Amino acid sequence: MDKQATIKEIAKKLNVSISTVSRALHDHPSIGLRTKMRVKDMAKELNYEPNLAAIQFKLGKSFTLGVIVPELTESFFSSAVTGIEDAALANNYNVLFGQSHDDVLKEKKILNTFRNNRIDGLLVSLSKSTKVIDHFLELTKNKIPVVFFDRVPKEENVYSVSCDLYNSSIKIVNYLWDRGHRHIALLKGPQALTATNERMRGFMEGLNRKKMKTDPSLFSSSDLTKESSWNAMKDILSQKNRPTAVIAFNDYVALDAMQYVKRFTNLKINKDICFVSYSNLPMRVYLDTPPLVSIEQFPYEQGRRATEMVIDLINKKEIAQTKVVIDGELIELEEIPQTHMV
Amino acid sequence: MDKQATIKEIAKKLNVSISTVSRALHDHPSIGLRTKMRVKDMAKELNYEPNLAAIQFKLGKSFTLGVIVPELTESFFSSAVTGIEDAALANNYNVLFGQSHDDVLKEKKILNTFRNNRIDGLLVSLSKSTKVIDHFLELTKNKIPVVFFDRVPKEENVYSVSCDLYNSSIKIVNYLWDRGHRHIALLKGPQALTATNERMRGFMEGLNRKKMKTDPSLFSSSDLTKESSWNAMKDILSQKNRPTAVIAFNDYVALDAMQYVKRFTNLKINKDICFVSYSNLPMRVYLDTPPLVSIEQFPYEQGRRATEMVIDLINKKEIAQTKVVIDGELIELEEIPQTHMV
DNA sequence: CTTAAACACTAAAACCTTTTCAATATTCGT
DNA sequence: ACGAATATTGAAAAGGTTTTAGTGTTTAAG
């Protein structure tokens, strides 16, 4: 077991040609059952493992996918990555990871490493500082398929998997309306993200359908940092006619916004001011005052489907649709997680 | 830019040999400055990128590290992975990931994939169901170095990077003692983990130093699932002489334990019963009733150092120490995160 | 001016596999 | 039993790079 056996050795031991061994191992129809068995037995005996490096070199394929996500420590993305990993493994693909940390320069650097490694396909969730996607489109020119997921670009002619935030936002507005809210604020994300726009569009449509006013003072924007979210929340609260509910960009933003309320006001969360949000973070169930509802965006599913898509593209299969959109699900928290028996 | 240029083409264009080009690009001393420049210029002009697959094949090295973690969605591990990624990239190594989901069978399967991909080294945080590490030791036989981090095995003759949980636990006991606690419970983890034992040893030592009694009724064990943690908490509370403080295995366990208290008792958390813990989860700051202190185990640092270690081993450098132990830091939460201005 | 050393470069093998094309062996129909 | 068809195997090239073992040319020393 010191050195890995090669097909050459198998061939020599059995007195057959290298090509025969290769074919036998691949179940090529032109090889007789007899020799096929002999070869396979010998392969097992010698503990033969194909030299992937050689195969990749020979075939000019790496059987490797590249994945770029903004931040692995965000539970959303680690879930997505898990979906990607599972789907890739199921199709015998490897996965190379990179984190952009929301920096477009880092994004490009990772892309370069990936190119050197001759990835067969790429999965990307865009950094929030990425305004132009030319560096990705260049890959497609070289016949390396790219599929975006969750943080997808606005461009039309690209492959993507994402969550239907437009309709989800309408659902959220309806939920709030049913609970009696007539004055709802939207704590937006960075303008660059399509996700921000989708939420906005759905929000407006939701308000319209219920004949609520769409006042521009209802919007406030965060770049997703704590400081920025605090400021946005401050803006929202400083209006003369204070909203009774806030739709936050995601649970992290909601968390920061709620923290602001707790620290700097004496408003009671989810009583005086109600929070709803997106992402449905697993940790939400541990909070005493969580966002009441959150949109489940199925990161695992998005990752899985994006992966299947890119593999189909690699194999030049027909793609049913270039833009897959997954329905978001409005998840209301199970009743009163912190029921004290007092 | 359709087809990648090769050194062959560069050689042809410049009327030099292939070997000259190869050496020129590697700054080999035997190549004259003149030709070296010409080669490098031409390489740039043709947009030459070395074919890594060919190099890997030729050199029998993959420049790839394998990483196995139990669960990527746990913030601890995604931080560790970030540290690994950064260190690997800095040394021009790629990283292949796998999640064991705490299943030793999955662990072995991933290991197999990694072997086929001829990884140069492996980084592992053990699954909690892994009792024997033979499958890893087999790699070392094949001269593929393995470094364990955080969830390290008890075996002596292995390389590892971990946090000093023994002394951290003593620190925790001291902290609680200073706050007046004289009756402290330990909510342990699975017996299989060395981490469980280390905590236990430190806990006992801490109690001893303060002359507190080390009653076996002070221990309760969780397999890290919510149900199990609830049961463990139930045990702890059902004692006639109820402890005033609980040291939980980590913040996740603490969260579940606190959830139990909130749902099924009318004890006030951190007043009637105080929680302290390990991991220092980022989300801790958002909780109304967080574990008061938590041991920072520096996952990023652990990942980084483990990676540097495995790369040193690959390059057969002298290793200063086979077992790196990082000091844990007791992190007290910034005062009263939820100060209402009431 | 000769000889040895230093310098600048080259030819060719090796790494392992897949695959095309060709060759041999077997079977079949008649 | 003969040729044709089919089944089975083999030889060799190709893929891009590194590296060993040189070859030839210039420089320095004697």
PDB file of N, CA and C in Angstrom, chain B residues 118-165:
ATOM      1  N   ARG B 118      -6.444  12.674  -4.007  1.00  0.00           N
ATOM      2  CA  ARG B 118      -5.033  12.790  -3.668  1.00  0.00           C
ATOM      3  C   ARG B 118      -4.713  14.081  -2.913  1.00  0.00           C
ATOM      4  N   ILE B 119      -5.485  14.325  -1.850  1.00  0.00           N
ATOM      5  CA  ILE B 119      -5.161  15.502  -1.039  1.00  0.00           C
ATOM      6  C   ILE B 119      -3.757  15.381  -0.464  1.00  0.00           C
ATOM      7  N   ASP B 120      -3.129  16.528  -0.275  1.00  0.00           N
ATOM      8  CA  ASP B 120      -1.763  16.531   0.264  1.00  0.00           C
ATOM      9  C   ASP B 120      -1.758  16.510   1.786  1.00  0.00           C
ATOM     10  N   GLY B 121      -2.867  16.901   2.363  1.00  0.00           N
ATOM     11  CA  GLY B 121      -2.939  16.927   3.820  1.00  0.00           C
ATOM     12  C   GLY B 121      -4.386  17.035   4.253  1.00  0.00           C
ATOM     13  N   LEU B 122      -4.634  16.711   5.512  1.00  0.00           N
ATOM     14  CA  LEU B 122      -6.016  16.692   5.992  1.00  0.00           C
ATOM     15  C   LEU B 122      -6.162  17.418   7.320  1.00  0.00           C
ATOM     16  N   LEU B 123      -7.261  18.150   7.421  1.00  0.00           N
ATOM     17  CA  LEU B 123      -7.611  18.811   8.671  1.00  0.00           C
ATOM     18  C   LEU B 123      -8.946  18.246   9.134  1.00  0.00           C
ATOM     19  N   VAL B 124      -9.012  17.836  10.380  1.00  0.00           N
ATOM     20  CA  VAL B 124     -10.233  17.196  10.857  1.00  0.00           C
ATOM     21  C   VAL B 124     -10.656  17.707  12.215  1.00  0.00           C
ATOM     22  N   SER B 125     -11.940  17.943  12.321  1.00  0.00           N
ATOM     23  CA  SER B 125     -12.566  18.105  13.618  1.00  0.00           C
ATOM     24  C   SER B 125     -13.518  16.923  13.741  1.00  0.00           C
ATOM     25  N   LEU B 126     -13.254  16.073  14.687  1.00  0.00           N
ATOM     26  CA  LEU B 126     -13.921  14.771  14.741  1.00  0.00           C
ATOM     27  C   LEU B 126     -15.436  14.844  14.920  1.00  0.00           C
ATOM     28  N   SER B 127     -16.113  13.904  14.333  1.00  0.00           N
ATOM     29  CA  SER B 127     -17.543  13.748  14.583  1.00  0.00           C
ATOM     30  C   SER B 127     -17.716  13.195  15.993  1.00  0.00           C
ATOM     31  N   LYS B 128     -18.852  13.473  16.585  1.00  0.00           N
ATOM     32  CA  LYS B 128     -18.999  13.041  17.971  1.00  0.00           C
ATOM     33  C   LYS B 128     -19.250  11.540  18.069  1.00  0.00           C
ATOM     34  N   SER B 129     -19.490  10.897  16.929  1.00  0.00           N
ATOM     35  CA  SER B 129     -19.686   9.448  16.979  1.00  0.00           C
ATOM     36  C   SER B 129     -18.407   8.689  16.625  1.00  0.00           C
ATOM     37  N   THR B 130     -17.314   9.429  16.477  1.00  0.00           N
ATOM     38  CA  THR B 130     -16.056   8.768  16.119  1.00  0.00           C
ATOM     39  C   THR B 130     -15.327   8.303  17.368  1.00  0.00           C
ATOM     40  N   LYS B 131     -15.209   7.013  17.492  1.00  0.00           N
ATOM     41  CA  LYS B 131     -14.552   6.466  18.686  1.00  0.00           C
ATOM     42  C   LYS B 131     -13.123   6.046  18.379  1.00  0.00           C
ATOM     43  N   VAL B 132     -12.910   5.609  17.162  1.00  0.00           N
ATOM     44  CA  VAL B 132     -11.593   5.109  16.757  1.00  0.00           C
ATOM     45  C   VAL B 132     -11.119   5.949  15.583  1.00  0.00           C
ATOM     46  N   ILE B 133      -9.837   6.245  15.550  1.00  0.00           N
ATOM     47  CA  ILE B 133      -9.366   7.129  14.487  1.00  0.00           C
ATOM     48  C   ILE B 133      -8.463   6.401  13.492  1.00  0.00           C
ATOM     49  N   ASP B 134      -8.649   5.089  13.415  1.00  0.00           N
ATOM     50  CA  ASP B 134      -7.807   4.294  12.515  1.00  0.00           C
ATOM     51  C   ASP B 134      -7.876   4.768  11.081  1.00  0.00           C
ATOM     52  N   HIS B 135      -9.071   5.131  10.643  1.00  0.00           N
ATOM     53  CA  HIS B 135      -9.198   5.540   9.231  1.00  0.00           C
ATOM     54  C   HIS B 135      -8.359   6.774   8.942  1.00  0.00           C
ATOM     55  N   PHE B 136      -8.126   7.577   9.959  1.00  0.00           N
ATOM     56  CA  PHE B 136      -7.269   8.746   9.739  1.00  0.00           C
ATOM     57  C   PHE B 136      -5.782   8.351   9.790  1.00  0.00           C
ATOM     58  N   LEU B 137      -5.486   7.465  10.727  1.00  0.00           N
ATOM     59  CA  LEU B 137      -4.095   7.060  10.881  1.00  0.00           C
ATOM     60  C   LEU B 137      -3.568   6.382   9.619  1.00  0.00           C
ATOM     61  N   GLU B 138      -4.484   5.740   8.898  1.00  0.00           N
ATOM     62  CA  GLU B 138      -4.069   5.091   7.656  1.00  0.00           C
ATOM     63  C   GLU B 138      -3.481   6.102   6.671  1.00  0.00           C
ATOM     64  N   LEU B 139      -4.020   7.291   6.700  1.00  0.00           N
ATOM     65  CA  LEU B 139      -3.491   8.343   5.829  1.00  0.00           C
ATOM     66  C   LEU B 139      -2.030   8.626   6.160  1.00  0.00           C
ATOM     67  N   THR B 140      -1.765   8.757   7.447  1.00  0.00           N
ATOM     68  CA  THR B 140      -0.395   9.084   7.840  1.00  0.00           C
ATOM     69  C   THR B 140       0.571   8.005   7.380  1.00  0.00           C
ATOM     70  N   LYS B 141       0.093   6.770   7.373  1.00  0.00           N
ATOM     71  CA  LYS B 141       0.925   5.686   6.839  1.00  0.00           C
ATOM     72  C   LYS B 141       1.316   5.988   5.399  1.00  0.00           C
ATOM     73  N   ASN B 142       0.381   6.536   4.665  1.00  0.00           N
ATOM     74  CA  ASN B 142       0.655   6.889   3.267  1.00  0.00           C
ATOM     75  C   ASN B 142       1.310   8.259   3.131  1.00  0.00           C
ATOM     76  N   LYS B 143       1.883   8.705   4.226  1.00  0.00           N
ATOM     77  CA  LYS B 143       2.642   9.959   4.209  1.00  0.00           C
ATOM     78  C   LYS B 143       1.778  11.189   3.955  1.00  0.00           C
ATOM     79  N   ILE B 144       0.494  11.060   4.187  1.00  0.00           N
ATOM     80  CA  ILE B 144      -0.368  12.228   4.082  1.00  0.00           C
ATOM     81  C   ILE B 144      -0.638  12.734   5.498  1.00  0.00           C
ATOM     82  N   PRO B 145      -0.095  13.903   5.829  1.00  0.00           N
ATOM     83  CA  PRO B 145      -0.215  14.370   7.211  1.00  0.00           C
ATOM     84  C   PRO B 145      -1.651  14.735   7.582  1.00  0.00           C
ATOM     85  N   VAL B 146      -1.978  14.483   8.823  1.00  0.00           N
ATOM     86  CA  VAL B 146      -3.307  14.784   9.350  1.00  0.00           C
ATOM     87  C   VAL B 146      -3.147  15.656  10.594  1.00  0.00           C
ATOM     88  N   VAL B 147      -3.898  16.740  10.621  1.00  0.00           N
ATOM     89  CA  VAL B 147      -3.898  17.579  11.824  1.00  0.00           C
ATOM     90  C   VAL B 147      -5.331  17.713  12.317  1.00  0.00           C
ATOM     91  N   PHE B 148      -5.535  17.410  13.563  1.00  0.00           N
ATOM     92  CA  PHE B 148      -6.855  17.551  14.168  1.00  0.00           C
ATOM     93  C   PHE B 148      -6.980  18.928  14.801  1.00  0.00           C
ATOM     94  N   PHE B 149      -8.180  19.455  14.775  1.00  0.00           N
ATOM     95  CA  PHE B 149      -8.374  20.720  15.486  1.00  0.00           C
ATOM     96  C   PHE B 149      -9.703  20.715  16.226  1.00  0.00           C
ATOM     97  N   ASP B 150      -9.705  21.445  17.321  1.00  0.00           N
ATOM     98  CA  ASP B 150     -10.849  21.556  18.232  1.00  0.00           C
ATOM     99  C   ASP B 150     -11.374  20.212  18.743  1.00  0.00           C
ATOM    100  N   ARG B 151     -12.071  19.479  17.914  1.00  0.00           N
ATOM    101  CA  ARG B 151     -12.525  18.162  18.350  1.00  0.00           C
ATOM    102  C   ARG B 151     -11.400  17.161  18.081  1.00  0.00           C
ATOM    103  N   VAL B 152     -10.463  17.114  18.986  1.00  0.00           N
ATOM    104  CA  VAL B 152      -9.265  16.305  18.776  1.00  0.00           C
ATOM    105  C   VAL B 152      -9.406  14.957  19.489  1.00  0.00           C
ATOM    106  N   PRO B 153      -8.681  13.961  19.014  1.00  0.00           N
ATOM    107  CA  PRO B 153      -8.780  12.636  19.634  1.00  0.00           C
ATOM    108  C   PRO B 153      -7.923  12.572  20.887  1.00  0.00           C
ATOM    109  N   LYS B 154      -8.162  11.545  21.678  1.00  0.00           N
ATOM    110  CA  LYS B 154      -7.404  11.427  22.915  1.00  0.00           C
ATOM    111  C   LYS B 154      -6.003  10.876  22.658  1.00  0.00           C
ATOM    112  N   GLU B 155      -5.808  10.240  21.524  1.00  0.00           N
ATOM    113  CA  GLU B 155      -4.523   9.603  21.224  1.00  0.00           C
ATOM    114  C   GLU B 155      -3.362  10.583  21.379  1.00  0.00           C
ATOM    115  N   GLU B 156      -2.228  10.010  21.740  1.00  0.00           N
ATOM    116  CA  GLU B 156      -1.076  10.845  22.025  1.00  0.00           C
ATOM    117  C   GLU B 156      -0.310  11.268  20.769  1.00  0.00           C
ATOM    118  N   ASN B 157      -0.042  10.293  19.934  1.00  0.00           N
ATOM    119  CA  ASN B 157       0.883  10.517  18.822  1.00  0.00           C
ATOM    120  C   ASN B 157       0.213  11.090  17.579  1.00  0.00           C
ATOM    121  N   VAL B 158      -0.505  12.182  17.763  1.00  0.00           N
ATOM    122  CA  VAL B 158      -1.133  12.821  16.610  1.00  0.00           C
ATOM    123  C   VAL B 158      -0.882  14.329  16.686  1.00  0.00           C
ATOM    124  N   TYR B 159      -1.017  14.975  15.572  1.00  0.00           N
ATOM    125  CA  TYR B 159      -0.884  16.423  15.541  1.00  0.00           C
ATOM    126  C   TYR B 159      -2.238  17.051  15.824  1.00  0.00           C
ATOM    127  N   SER B 160      -2.230  18.118  16.594  1.00  0.00           N
ATOM    128  CA  SER B 160      -3.517  18.730  16.901  1.00  0.00           C
ATOM    129  C   SER B 160      -3.377  20.194  17.311  1.00  0.00           C
ATOM    130  N   VAL B 161      -4.455  20.907  17.098  1.00  0.00           N
ATOM    131  CA  VAL B 161      -4.578  22.283  17.573  1.00  0.00           C
ATOM    132  C   VAL B 161      -5.888  22.357  18.323  1.00  0.00           C
ATOM    133  N   SER B 162      -5.842  22.818  19.545  1.00  0.00           N
ATOM    134  CA  SER B 162      -7.093  22.876  20.296  1.00  0.00           C
ATOM    135  C   SER B 162      -7.031  23.963  21.344  1.00  0.00           C
ATOM    136  N   CYS B 163      -8.154  24.172  21.969  1.00  0.00           N
ATOM    137  CA  CYS B 163      -8.243  25.206  22.979  1.00  0.00           C
ATOM    138  C   CYS B 163      -8.049  24.589  24.356  1.00  0.00           C
ATOM    139  N   ASP B 164      -7.411  25.310  25.222  1.00  0.00           N
ATOM    140  CA  ASP B 164      -7.125  24.810  26.555  1.00  0.00           C
ATOM    141  C   ASP B 164      -8.380  24.867  27.418  1.00  0.00           C
ATOM    142  N   LEU B 165      -9.171  23.829  27.312  1.00  0.00           N
ATOM    143  CA  LEU B 165     -10.446  23.828  28.020  1.00  0.00           C
ATOM    144  C   LEU B 165     -10.269  23.534  29.496  1.00  0.00           C
TER     145      LEU B 165
END
